[in-house]
Amino acid sequence: MSEKWVPFHMPSIGEEEIAAASRTLRSGWLTSGSKVKEFEAHFAERVGAKHAVATNSGTAALHIALEAIGISEGDEVIVPTMTFAATAEVVLYLKAKPVLIDCEPATLNLDLEALERAATSRTKAIMPVHFGGHPCEMDRIHEIADLHNWGVVEDAAHAFPSKYQGKSVGEMSDVTCFSFYATKTLTTGEGGMATTNNPAWAERMRCMTLHGISKDAWNRYAATGSWYYEIQSPGYKYNLTDIAAAIGLEQLKKTDRFLAARKRIAGLYDEEFADLPEVRRPICPSYVEHSWHLYVIQLDLSRLRITRDGFIEALKKEHIGASVHFMPLHLHPYYRNAFGYRPDDFPHASALFTRIVSLPIYPAMSEEDVRAVIRAVRTVIAQYRR
Ligand SMILES: *Cc1c(COP(=O)(O)O)cnc(C)c1O
């Protein structure tokens, strides 16, 4: 048994991020300014999008994205049930209705047949979530969306820097939203980004991140600006700080290194769990680049004398932190009560929820940490094998 605790996640913040944040703190400009502009430009370039709008969270990015493409009261937006709270709540912010759909077991991404079945005359958009960083089948999703004239807003909170058929997540849909929350593949503590190729939507989102006013503080208070501004719409307070953007710029430079580290860990897990029939490993077909934000195993409970929760407790006793992504939305009290969802409405997601375990996967893990996780999983399986 290893003595050292391996946490479920640790952010990779180096001296570069600390120095960059310090420089910004000393610069006299803390809120959205030149660092945010620079971060937006570099991020857009990295994902191949024409425009990027920085926000103070991924949730904020999803909210302004739906607003920009015109989602409003009474509209329906299709959302996979296997996701985080944010994806569906932003639909409710706009008084529209999130229509949940089931996932498919191999990737935990949305089920394409369920997507077609969920269509009604009120459907206005679909929000694919790239679960754990595995890109959804975007060609099929765009085909279906185009046929019905739906908007596509990708929840790419897990999917930087993922690719699908050679295209980056961030350049394919109406709007793509990223999260820079502390546990994500690129972090600014809190933060987000919305990318689009549509200049009008970019402009609308930019305006709505800052009270719906026509000019941001940079344009008003910098030496070249003027004090004058106009309120175009009752917007939100969703702008990112320059402190966060300075951290993000340093994180962005490390993207390839971080991805290589995650891939290596996923590869080791794949290899070392291959002979365990109790463990279904995540898949990664050759036409996708997986960001490996999460490494989610599915336990075959029929082969084990332990529940998923018991499995996580047993890992904890082996000094390994693990987690669950996610309890599907339809099992939460709000969605049960407000929409009358029952567990059997989404049989895949309900069944998978009892079997999924997210293992640690992040660049700050040492080789020893990865070996400790592998040992612990094998020990617990051996202990509870039927
Ligand atoms: C993290 C996350 C978000 C929201 O991100 P925040 O930056 O925390 O607002 C949205 N969707 C999914 C699937 C997430 O995991």
mmCIF file of C-alpha atoms and ligand atoms in Angstrom:
data_model
loop_
_atom_site.group_PDB
_atom_site.id
_atom_site.type_symbol
_atom_site.label_atom_id
_atom_site.label_comp_id
_atom_site.label_asym_id
_atom_site.label_seq_id
_atom_site.Cartn_x
_atom_site.Cartn_y
_atom_site.Cartn_z
ATOM 1 C CA MET A 1 0.000 0.000 0.000
ATOM 2 C CA SER A 2 1.315 3.417 -0.951
ATOM 3 C CA GLU A 3 1.461 5.928 1.898
ATOM 4 C CA LYS A 4 1.294 9.127 -0.123
ATOM 5 C CA TRP A 5 -2.161 10.541 -0.901
ATOM 6 C CA VAL A 6 -2.761 10.951 -4.637
ATOM 7 C CA PRO A 7 -5.455 13.636 -4.941
ATOM 8 C CA PHE A 8 -8.132 13.396 -7.627
ATOM 9 C CA HIS A 9 -6.846 16.638 -9.113
ATOM 10 C CA MET A 10 -4.003 19.123 -8.736
ATOM 11 C CA PRO A 11 -3.694 22.151 -11.037
ATOM 12 C CA SER A 12 -0.375 22.635 -12.852
ATOM 13 C CA ILE A 13 0.587 26.163 -11.875
ATOM 14 C CA GLY A 14 4.268 26.931 -12.436
ATOM 15 C CA GLU A 15 6.548 29.873 -11.733
ATOM 16 C CA GLU A 16 5.565 31.283 -15.155
ATOM 17 C CA GLU A 17 1.910 31.678 -14.125
ATOM 18 C CA ILE A 18 2.916 33.134 -10.742
ATOM 19 C CA ALA A 19 5.303 35.648 -12.369
ATOM 20 C CA ALA A 20 2.716 36.616 -15.002
ATOM 21 C CA ALA A 21 0.012 37.186 -12.368
ATOM 22 C CA SER A 22 2.482 39.234 -10.287
ATOM 23 C CA ARG A 23 3.428 41.392 -13.275
ATOM 24 C CA THR A 24 -0.231 42.117 -13.910
ATOM 25 C CA LEU A 25 -0.859 42.870 -10.220
ATOM 26 C CA ARG A 26 2.018 45.383 -10.320
ATOM 27 C CA SER A 27 0.965 46.862 -13.661
ATOM 28 C CA GLY A 28 -1.854 49.033 -12.360
ATOM 29 C CA TRP A 29 -4.426 47.361 -14.655
ATOM 30 C CA LEU A 30 -6.383 44.524 -13.023
ATOM 31 C CA THR A 31 -9.696 44.162 -14.831
ATOM 32 C CA SER A 32 -10.288 43.269 -18.501
ATOM 33 C CA GLY A 33 -7.614 44.970 -20.582
ATOM 34 C CA SER A 34 -4.682 44.160 -22.825
ATOM 35 C CA LYS A 35 -4.055 40.721 -21.247
ATOM 36 C CA VAL A 36 -7.640 39.640 -21.937
ATOM 37 C CA LYS A 37 -7.348 40.835 -25.562
ATOM 38 C CA GLU A 38 -4.100 38.905 -25.939
ATOM 39 C CA PHE A 39 -5.555 35.772 -24.326
ATOM 40 C CA GLU A 40 -8.613 35.913 -26.610
ATOM 41 C CA ALA A 41 -6.445 36.308 -29.718
ATOM 42 C CA HIS A 42 -4.093 33.445 -28.826
ATOM 43 C CA PHE A 43 -6.920 31.149 -27.785
ATOM 44 C CA ALA A 44 -8.877 31.832 -31.003
ATOM 45 C CA GLU A 45 -5.757 31.057 -33.007
ATOM 46 C CA ARG A 46 -5.146 27.811 -31.130
ATOM 47 C CA VAL A 47 -8.657 26.462 -31.810
ATOM 48 C CA GLY A 48 -8.920 27.903 -35.313
ATOM 49 C CA ALA A 49 -11.845 30.232 -34.572
ATOM 50 C CA LYS A 50 -12.216 33.769 -35.952
ATOM 51 C CA HIS A 51 -13.400 35.251 -32.638
ATOM 52 C CA ALA A 52 -13.020 34.446 -28.941
ATOM 53 C CA VAL A 53 -14.773 36.217 -26.077
ATOM 54 C CA ALA A 54 -13.362 35.692 -22.584
ATOM 55 C CA THR A 55 -15.745 35.327 -19.650
ATOM 56 C CA ASN A 56 -15.408 34.824 -15.904
ATOM 57 C CA SER A 57 -16.737 31.249 -16.132
ATOM 58 C CA GLY A 58 -17.629 28.532 -18.589
ATOM 59 C CA THR A 59 -21.220 28.833 -17.418
ATOM 60 C CA ALA A 60 -21.235 32.532 -18.350
ATOM 61 C CA ALA A 61 -19.889 31.635 -21.805
ATOM 62 C CA LEU A 62 -22.733 29.113 -22.317
ATOM 63 C CA HIS A 63 -25.300 31.699 -21.177
ATOM 64 C CA ILE A 64 -24.160 34.483 -23.533
ATOM 65 C CA ALA A 65 -23.756 31.978 -26.386
ATOM 66 C CA LEU A 66 -27.406 30.894 -26.180
ATOM 67 C CA GLU A 67 -28.489 34.521 -25.822
ATOM 68 C CA ALA A 68 -26.460 35.565 -28.866
ATOM 69 C CA ILE A 69 -27.906 32.893 -31.161
ATOM 70 C CA GLY A 70 -31.383 34.036 -30.128
ATOM 71 C CA ILE A 71 -32.683 31.496 -27.607
ATOM 72 C CA SER A 72 -35.608 32.996 -25.708
ATOM 73 C CA GLU A 73 -38.721 32.228 -23.674
ATOM 74 C CA GLY A 74 -40.603 29.098 -24.760
ATOM 75 C CA ASP A 75 -37.812 27.681 -26.941
ATOM 76 C CA GLU A 76 -36.579 24.139 -26.394
ATOM 77 C CA VAL A 77 -32.886 23.317 -26.244
ATOM 78 C CA ILE A 78 -31.689 19.701 -26.324
ATOM 79 C CA VAL A 79 -29.165 18.907 -23.576
ATOM 80 C CA PRO A 80 -27.625 15.527 -22.694
ATOM 81 C CA THR A 81 -28.576 14.383 -19.195
ATOM 82 C CA MET A 82 -25.014 13.130 -18.603
ATOM 83 C CA THR A 83 -23.500 16.539 -17.891
ATOM 84 C CA PHE A 84 -22.770 19.127 -15.241
ATOM 85 C CA ALA A 85 -25.438 21.484 -13.858
ATOM 86 C CA ALA A 86 -24.254 24.408 -15.999
ATOM 87 C CA THR A 87 -25.270 23.031 -19.408
ATOM 88 C CA ALA A 88 -28.983 22.957 -18.618
ATOM 89 C CA GLU A 89 -29.272 25.819 -16.127
ATOM 90 C CA VAL A 90 -28.233 28.424 -18.719
ATOM 91 C CA VAL A 91 -31.221 27.361 -20.847
ATOM 92 C CA LEU A 92 -33.434 28.110 -17.845
ATOM 93 C CA TYR A 93 -31.761 31.526 -17.341
ATOM 94 C CA LEU A 94 -33.312 32.473 -20.709
ATOM 95 C CA LYS A 95 -36.753 31.041 -19.738
ATOM 96 C CA ALA A 96 -36.320 28.364 -22.381
ATOM 97 C CA LYS A 97 -36.767 24.632 -21.695
ATOM 98 C CA PRO A 98 -33.891 22.159 -21.491
ATOM 99 C CA VAL A 99 -35.014 18.874 -23.077
ATOM 100 C CA LEU A 100 -32.813 16.111 -21.727
ATOM 101 C CA ILE A 101 -31.641 13.144 -23.782
ATOM 102 C CA ASP A 102 -29.813 9.905 -22.968
ATOM 103 C CA CYS A 103 -26.146 9.099 -23.588
ATOM 104 C CA GLU A 104 -24.501 6.226 -25.415
ATOM 105 C CA PRO A 105 -22.489 3.881 -23.201
ATOM 106 C CA ALA A 106 -19.141 3.677 -25.008
ATOM 107 C CA THR A 107 -18.287 7.397 -24.790
ATOM 108 C CA LEU A 108 -20.949 8.798 -22.416
ATOM 109 C CA ASN A 109 -21.645 11.357 -25.153
ATOM 110 C CA LEU A 110 -25.186 12.116 -26.303
ATOM 111 C CA ASP A 111 -27.091 9.373 -28.095
ATOM 112 C CA LEU A 112 -27.763 10.373 -31.722
ATOM 113 C CA GLU A 113 -31.016 8.411 -31.979
ATOM 114 C CA ALA A 114 -32.275 10.032 -28.800
ATOM 115 C CA LEU A 115 -31.359 13.381 -30.322
ATOM 116 C CA GLU A 116 -33.604 12.814 -33.338
ATOM 117 C CA ARG A 117 -36.441 11.552 -31.132
ATOM 118 C CA ALA A 118 -36.302 14.685 -28.939
ATOM 119 C CA ALA A 119 -37.021 17.087 -31.815
ATOM 120 C CA THR A 120 -40.237 19.131 -31.625
ATOM 121 C CA SER A 121 -41.466 22.213 -33.458
ATOM 122 C CA ARG A 122 -40.149 24.321 -30.554
ATOM 123 C CA THR A 123 -36.592 22.940 -30.642
ATOM 124 C CA LYS A 124 -34.162 25.770 -31.406
ATOM 125 C CA ALA A 125 -30.737 24.441 -30.470
ATOM 126 C CA ILE A 126 -28.659 21.481 -29.374
ATOM 127 C CA MET A 127 -25.826 21.582 -26.829
ATOM 128 C CA PRO A 128 -23.403 18.694 -27.374
ATOM 129 C CA VAL A 129 -21.131 18.027 -24.384
ATOM 130 C CA HIS A 130 -17.786 16.422 -25.228
ATOM 131 C CA PHE A 131 -17.779 14.130 -22.239
ATOM 132 C CA GLY A 132 -14.389 13.946 -20.541
ATOM 133 C CA GLY A 133 -12.833 15.434 -23.678
ATOM 134 C CA HIS A 134 -14.062 12.804 -26.163
ATOM 135 C CA PRO A 135 -15.546 14.820 -29.050
ATOM 136 C CA CYS A 136 -19.158 14.080 -29.978
ATOM 137 C CA GLU A 137 -19.999 12.879 -33.505
ATOM 138 C CA MET A 138 -20.085 16.439 -34.813
ATOM 139 C CA ASP A 139 -20.642 15.570 -38.498
ATOM 140 C CA ARG A 140 -23.879 13.741 -37.669
ATOM 141 C CA ILE A 141 -24.927 16.385 -35.159
ATOM 142 C CA HIS A 142 -24.454 19.173 -37.722
ATOM 143 C CA GLU A 143 -26.359 17.165 -40.334
ATOM 144 C CA ILE A 144 -29.318 16.762 -37.978
ATOM 145 C CA ALA A 145 -29.102 20.386 -36.783
ATOM 146 C CA ASP A 146 -28.921 21.742 -40.356
ATOM 147 C CA LEU A 147 -31.892 19.637 -41.407
ATOM 148 C CA HIS A 148 -34.013 21.202 -38.640
ATOM 149 C CA ASN A 149 -32.347 24.620 -38.686
ATOM 150 C CA TRP A 150 -31.179 24.334 -35.057
ATOM 151 C CA GLY A 151 -28.327 26.274 -33.525
ATOM 152 C CA VAL A 152 -25.376 24.292 -32.172
ATOM 153 C CA VAL A 153 -23.666 25.508 -28.989
ATOM 154 C CA GLU A 154 -20.964 23.095 -27.893
ATOM 155 C CA ASP A 155 -20.232 22.664 -24.203
ATOM 156 C CA ALA A 156 -16.499 22.131 -24.562
ATOM 157 C CA ALA A 157 -15.730 22.557 -20.856
ATOM 158 C CA HIS A 158 -13.795 19.259 -21.042
ATOM 159 C CA ALA A 159 -12.580 19.497 -24.594
ATOM 160 C CA PHE A 160 -9.563 21.766 -24.827
ATOM 161 C CA PRO A 161 -7.610 20.814 -26.932
ATOM 162 C CA SER A 162 -9.739 18.050 -28.517
ATOM 163 C CA LYS A 163 -10.100 17.415 -32.239
ATOM 164 C CA TYR A 164 -12.680 15.661 -34.371
ATOM 165 C CA GLN A 165 -11.810 14.516 -37.913
ATOM 166 C CA GLY A 166 -8.817 16.862 -37.881
ATOM 167 C CA LYS A 167 -10.856 19.894 -36.839
ATOM 168 C CA SER A 168 -10.380 21.562 -33.476
ATOM 169 C CA VAL A 169 -13.219 21.721 -31.014
ATOM 170 C CA GLY A 170 -13.864 25.461 -31.119
ATOM 171 C CA GLU A 171 -14.023 25.970 -34.882
ATOM 172 C CA MET A 172 -16.926 23.723 -35.873
ATOM 173 C CA SER A 173 -20.198 25.101 -34.501
ATOM 174 C CA ASP A 174 -22.147 28.323 -34.058
ATOM 175 C CA VAL A 175 -20.544 28.892 -30.672
ATOM 176 C CA THR A 176 -18.216 26.698 -28.608
ATOM 177 C CA CYS A 177 -17.788 27.301 -24.882
ATOM 178 C CA PHE A 178 -14.760 26.405 -22.794
ATOM 179 C CA SER A 179 -14.216 26.451 -19.026
ATOM 180 C CA PHE A 180 -11.035 27.440 -17.206
ATOM 181 C CA TYR A 181 -12.263 26.242 -13.815
ATOM 182 C CA ALA A 182 -9.540 24.992 -11.444
ATOM 183 C CA THR A 183 -9.887 21.334 -12.466
ATOM 184 C CA LYS A 184 -10.034 21.829 -16.235
ATOM 185 C CA THR A 185 -7.231 21.156 -18.746
ATOM 186 C CA LEU A 186 -6.362 24.864 -18.883
ATOM 187 C CA THR A 187 -7.114 26.915 -15.791
ATOM 188 C CA THR A 188 -7.290 30.559 -14.774
ATOM 189 C CA GLY A 189 -8.800 29.694 -11.355
ATOM 190 C CA GLU A 190 -12.202 30.635 -12.716
ATOM 191 C CA GLY A 191 -12.829 31.660 -16.300
ATOM 192 C CA GLY A 192 -14.258 30.706 -19.661
ATOM 193 C CA MET A 193 -14.208 31.447 -23.377
ATOM 194 C CA ALA A 194 -16.788 31.468 -26.155
ATOM 195 C CA THR A 195 -15.478 31.003 -29.698
ATOM 196 C CA THR A 196 -17.354 31.637 -32.943
ATOM 197 C CA ASN A 197 -16.757 32.433 -36.602
ATOM 198 C CA ASN A 198 -19.774 34.766 -36.686
ATOM 199 C CA PRO A 199 -18.769 38.435 -36.130
ATOM 200 C CA ALA A 200 -22.272 39.557 -35.111
ATOM 201 C CA TRP A 201 -22.534 36.890 -32.406
ATOM 202 C CA ALA A 202 -19.018 37.718 -31.207
ATOM 203 C CA GLU A 203 -19.987 41.377 -30.925
ATOM 204 C CA ARG A 204 -23.219 40.548 -29.102
ATOM 205 C CA MET A 205 -21.428 38.241 -26.639
ATOM 206 C CA ARG A 206 -18.688 40.824 -26.009
ATOM 207 C CA CYS A 207 -21.290 43.474 -25.296
ATOM 208 C CA MET A 208 -23.318 41.196 -22.974
ATOM 209 C CA THR A 209 -20.276 40.204 -20.867
ATOM 210 C CA LEU A 210 -20.072 43.822 -19.712
ATOM 211 C CA HIS A 211 -23.554 45.149 -18.851
ATOM 212 C CA GLY A 212 -24.578 45.339 -22.508
ATOM 213 C CA ILE A 213 -22.596 48.547 -22.872
ATOM 214 C CA SER A 214 -21.044 49.609 -26.117
ATOM 215 C CA LYS A 215 -17.442 49.998 -24.906
ATOM 216 C CA ASP A 216 -15.405 48.075 -22.368
ATOM 217 C CA ALA A 217 -13.335 49.693 -19.609
ATOM 218 C CA TRP A 218 -10.162 49.336 -21.653
ATOM 219 C CA ASN A 219 -11.649 51.513 -24.377
ATOM 220 C CA ARG A 220 -12.957 54.008 -21.828
ATOM 221 C CA TYR A 221 -10.072 54.435 -19.391
ATOM 222 C CA ALA A 222 -6.934 53.687 -21.379
ATOM 223 C CA ALA A 223 -4.999 56.723 -22.601
ATOM 224 C CA THR A 224 -6.547 56.489 -26.066
ATOM 225 C CA GLY A 225 -10.179 56.013 -24.854
ATOM 226 C CA SER A 226 -13.004 58.364 -23.970
ATOM 227 C CA TRP A 227 -15.459 58.229 -21.039
ATOM 228 C CA TYR A 228 -18.563 57.886 -23.249
ATOM 229 C CA TYR A 229 -20.591 54.657 -23.437
ATOM 230 C CA GLU A 230 -24.134 53.586 -24.212
ATOM 231 C CA ILE A 231 -26.235 50.717 -22.807
ATOM 232 C CA GLN A 232 -27.458 48.598 -25.731
ATOM 233 C CA SER A 233 -29.163 45.840 -23.683
ATOM 234 C CA PRO A 234 -29.461 44.869 -20.023
ATOM 235 C CA GLY A 235 -26.365 42.677 -20.050
ATOM 236 C CA TYR A 236 -24.396 40.750 -17.446
ATOM 237 C CA LYS A 237 -21.183 41.128 -15.452
ATOM 238 C CA TYR A 238 -19.232 38.260 -16.969
ATOM 239 C CA ASN A 239 -15.867 39.791 -17.965
ATOM 240 C CA LEU A 240 -12.569 38.051 -17.184
ATOM 241 C CA THR A 241 -9.845 39.901 -15.233
ATOM 242 C CA ASP A 242 -6.401 40.639 -16.672
ATOM 243 C CA ILE A 243 -4.942 38.745 -13.702
ATOM 244 C CA ALA A 244 -6.755 35.587 -14.808
ATOM 245 C CA ALA A 245 -5.917 36.195 -18.484
ATOM 246 C CA ALA A 246 -2.208 36.547 -17.656
ATOM 247 C CA ILE A 247 -2.358 33.100 -16.012
ATOM 248 C CA GLY A 248 -4.307 31.737 -18.989
ATOM 249 C CA LEU A 249 -1.689 32.965 -21.474
ATOM 250 C CA GLU A 250 1.022 31.025 -19.636
ATOM 251 C CA GLN A 251 -1.193 27.923 -19.417
ATOM 252 C CA LEU A 252 -1.918 28.159 -23.139
ATOM 253 C CA LYS A 253 1.814 28.005 -23.946
ATOM 254 C CA LYS A 254 1.961 24.663 -22.115
ATOM 255 C CA THR A 255 -0.991 23.096 -23.964
ATOM 256 C CA ASP A 256 0.984 20.512 -25.938
ATOM 257 C CA ARG A 257 3.100 19.508 -22.969
ATOM 258 C CA PHE A 258 0.018 19.104 -20.754
ATOM 259 C CA LEU A 259 -1.778 17.084 -23.444
ATOM 260 C CA ALA A 260 1.201 14.767 -23.895
ATOM 261 C CA ALA A 261 1.297 14.155 -20.135
ATOM 262 C CA ARG A 262 -2.426 13.324 -19.994
ATOM 263 C CA LYS A 263 -2.179 11.044 -23.013
ATOM 264 C CA ARG A 264 0.692 9.196 -21.427
ATOM 265 C CA ILE A 265 -1.314 8.575 -18.252
ATOM 266 C CA ALA A 266 -4.346 7.407 -20.270
ATOM 267 C CA GLY A 267 -2.038 5.070 -22.209
ATOM 268 C CA LEU A 268 -0.618 3.578 -19.012
ATOM 269 C CA TYR A 269 -4.091 3.032 -17.543
ATOM 270 C CA ASP A 270 -5.255 1.443 -20.824
ATOM 271 C CA GLU A 271 -2.341 -0.946 -20.825
ATOM 272 C CA GLU A 272 -2.501 -1.853 -17.168
ATOM 273 C CA PHE A 273 -6.270 -2.387 -16.977
ATOM 274 C CA ALA A 274 -6.544 -4.310 -20.259
ATOM 275 C CA ASP A 275 -6.604 -7.706 -18.508
ATOM 276 C CA LEU A 276 -9.306 -6.725 -15.984
ATOM 277 C CA PRO A 277 -12.742 -7.908 -17.198
ATOM 278 C CA GLU A 278 -14.291 -5.970 -14.270
ATOM 279 C CA VAL A 279 -13.180 -2.655 -15.807
ATOM 280 C CA ARG A 280 -14.493 -1.130 -19.030
ATOM 281 C CA ARG A 281 -11.974 1.443 -20.223
ATOM 282 C CA PRO A 282 -12.737 4.638 -22.178
ATOM 283 C CA ILE A 283 -12.399 4.366 -25.949
ATOM 284 C CA CYS A 284 -10.548 6.720 -28.300
ATOM 285 C CA PRO A 285 -11.125 6.071 -32.017
ATOM 286 C CA SER A 286 -8.380 7.155 -34.425
ATOM 287 C CA TYR A 287 -10.398 10.043 -35.906
ATOM 288 C CA VAL A 288 -10.582 11.900 -32.598
ATOM 289 C CA GLU A 289 -7.990 13.665 -30.499
ATOM 290 C CA HIS A 290 -9.060 13.217 -26.879
ATOM 291 C CA SER A 291 -8.098 15.960 -24.420
ATOM 292 C CA TRP A 292 -8.168 13.371 -21.607
ATOM 293 C CA HIS A 293 -9.702 15.801 -19.120
ATOM 294 C CA LEU A 294 -11.263 12.741 -17.484
ATOM 295 C CA TYR A 295 -10.416 9.052 -17.459
ATOM 296 C CA VAL A 296 -13.691 7.338 -16.574
ATOM 297 C CA ILE A 297 -13.825 3.597 -16.033
ATOM 298 C CA GLN A 298 -17.098 1.652 -15.946
ATOM 299 C CA LEU A 299 -17.211 -1.123 -13.364
ATOM 300 C CA ASP A 300 -18.852 -4.410 -14.281
ATOM 301 C CA LEU A 301 -20.763 -4.709 -11.012
ATOM 302 C CA SER A 302 -21.946 -8.244 -11.833
ATOM 303 C CA ARG A 303 -18.330 -9.350 -11.417
ATOM 304 C CA LEU A 304 -17.766 -7.480 -8.143
ATOM 305 C CA ARG A 305 -18.983 -7.779 -4.550
ATOM 306 C CA ILE A 306 -18.909 -4.010 -4.103
ATOM 307 C CA THR A 307 -20.865 -0.948 -5.248
ATOM 308 C CA ARG A 308 -19.381 2.008 -7.097
ATOM 309 C CA ASP A 309 -19.463 4.089 -3.910
ATOM 310 C CA GLY A 310 -17.795 1.225 -2.065
ATOM 311 C CA PHE A 311 -15.149 1.074 -4.783
ATOM 312 C CA ILE A 312 -14.362 4.786 -4.330
ATOM 313 C CA GLU A 313 -14.185 4.312 -0.543
ATOM 314 C CA ALA A 314 -11.820 1.375 -1.030
ATOM 315 C CA LEU A 315 -9.607 3.485 -3.317
ATOM 316 C CA LYS A 316 -9.542 6.160 -0.628
ATOM 317 C CA LYS A 317 -8.256 3.579 1.861
ATOM 318 C CA GLU A 318 -5.472 2.934 -0.673
ATOM 319 C CA HIS A 319 -4.736 6.710 -0.593
ATOM 320 C CA ILE A 320 -6.211 7.424 -4.022
ATOM 321 C CA GLY A 321 -8.740 10.220 -4.665
ATOM 322 C CA ALA A 322 -11.430 9.398 -7.226
ATOM 323 C CA SER A 323 -14.662 11.063 -8.284
ATOM 324 C CA VAL A 324 -17.903 10.638 -10.254
ATOM 325 C CA HIS A 325 -18.786 12.538 -13.436
ATOM 326 C CA PHE A 326 -21.702 12.954 -13.301
ATOM 327 C CA MET A 327 -24.889 12.189 -11.497
ATOM 328 C CA PRO A 328 -27.137 12.675 -14.562
ATOM 329 C CA LEU A 329 -29.340 15.768 -14.427
ATOM 330 C CA HIS A 330 -32.613 13.800 -14.554
ATOM 331 C CA LEU A 331 -31.811 12.140 -11.203
ATOM 332 C CA HIS A 332 -31.467 15.501 -9.413
ATOM 333 C CA PRO A 333 -34.478 16.743 -7.393
ATOM 334 C CA TYR A 334 -34.949 19.939 -9.407
ATOM 335 C CA TYR A 335 -35.220 18.161 -12.778
ATOM 336 C CA ARG A 336 -37.324 15.331 -11.315
ATOM 337 C CA ASN A 337 -39.776 17.773 -9.787
ATOM 338 C CA ALA A 338 -39.877 20.482 -12.453
ATOM 339 C CA PHE A 339 -40.084 18.164 -15.472
ATOM 340 C CA GLY A 340 -41.289 14.856 -14.002
ATOM 341 C CA TYR A 341 -38.278 12.885 -15.201
ATOM 342 C CA ARG A 342 -37.947 9.300 -13.951
ATOM 343 C CA PRO A 343 -34.821 7.124 -13.909
ATOM 344 C CA ASP A 344 -36.129 4.877 -16.751
ATOM 345 C CA ASP A 345 -36.557 7.856 -19.060
ATOM 346 C CA PHE A 346 -32.801 7.632 -19.680
ATOM 347 C CA PRO A 347 -31.862 3.995 -19.075
ATOM 348 C CA HIS A 348 -28.232 4.259 -20.245
ATOM 349 C CA ALA A 349 -27.384 7.283 -18.105
ATOM 350 C CA SER A 350 -29.218 5.886 -15.053
ATOM 351 C CA ALA A 351 -27.409 2.543 -15.277
ATOM 352 C CA LEU A 352 -24.016 4.072 -16.079
ATOM 353 C CA PHE A 353 -24.288 6.389 -13.095
ATOM 354 C CA THR A 354 -24.066 3.359 -10.765
ATOM 355 C CA ARG A 355 -20.874 2.124 -12.460
ATOM 356 C CA ILE A 356 -18.695 5.120 -13.377
ATOM 357 C CA VAL A 357 -15.524 6.149 -11.566
ATOM 358 C CA SER A 358 -13.232 9.008 -12.606
ATOM 359 C CA LEU A 359 -9.571 8.265 -11.870
ATOM 360 C CA PRO A 360 -6.879 10.947 -11.356
ATOM 361 C CA ILE A 361 -5.386 12.203 -14.655
ATOM 362 C CA TYR A 362 -3.417 15.470 -14.706
ATOM 363 C CA PRO A 363 0.066 16.598 -15.727
ATOM 364 C CA ALA A 364 1.200 17.166 -12.125
ATOM 365 C CA MET A 365 0.975 13.391 -11.462
ATOM 366 C CA SER A 366 4.353 11.713 -11.179
ATOM 367 C CA GLU A 367 5.050 8.307 -12.703
ATOM 368 C CA GLU A 368 4.927 7.015 -9.142
ATOM 369 C CA ASP A 369 1.458 8.541 -8.624
ATOM 370 C CA VAL A 370 0.163 6.859 -11.789
ATOM 371 C CA ARG A 371 1.636 3.507 -10.692
ATOM 372 C CA ALA A 372 0.017 3.979 -7.265
ATOM 373 C CA VAL A 373 -3.418 4.471 -8.895
ATOM 374 C CA ILE A 374 -2.927 1.367 -11.052
ATOM 375 C CA ARG A 375 -1.848 -0.691 -8.038
ATOM 376 C CA ALA A 376 -4.785 0.526 -5.975
ATOM 377 C CA VAL A 377 -7.359 -0.259 -8.699
ATOM 378 C CA ARG A 378 -5.889 -3.750 -9.153
ATOM 379 C CA THR A 379 -5.799 -4.332 -5.379
ATOM 380 C CA VAL A 380 -9.421 -3.294 -4.872
ATOM 381 C CA ILE A 381 -10.599 -5.370 -7.853
ATOM 382 C CA ALA A 382 -8.702 -8.424 -6.599
ATOM 383 C CA GLN A 383 -10.167 -7.942 -3.135
ATOM 384 C CA TYR A 384 -13.799 -7.697 -4.282
ATOM 385 C CA ARG A 385 -13.787 -9.956 -7.356
ATOM 386 C CA ARG A 386 -16.691 -12.454 -7.343
HETATM 387 C C1 LIG B 1 -16.936 22.740 -15.659
HETATM 388 C C2 LIG B 1 -18.112 22.580 -16.531
HETATM 389 C C3 LIG B 1 -18.898 23.663 -16.972
HETATM 390 C C4 LIG B 1 -18.862 25.053 -16.432
HETATM 391 O O1 LIG B 1 -17.726 25.579 -16.102
HETATM 392 P P1 LIG B 1 -17.495 26.763 -15.050
HETATM 393 O O2 LIG B 1 -16.282 27.410 -15.632
HETATM 394 O O3 LIG B 1 -17.260 26.129 -13.723
HETATM 395 O O4 LIG B 1 -18.675 27.662 -15.075
HETATM 396 C C5 LIG B 1 -19.876 23.432 -17.916
HETATM 397 N N1 LIG B 1 -20.113 22.209 -18.390
HETATM 398 C C6 LIG B 1 -19.411 21.140 -17.995
HETATM 399 C C7 LIG B 1 -19.716 19.812 -18.586
HETATM 400 C C8 LIG B 1 -18.404 21.281 -17.028
HETATM 401 O O5 LIG B 1 -17.735 20.197 -16.612
#
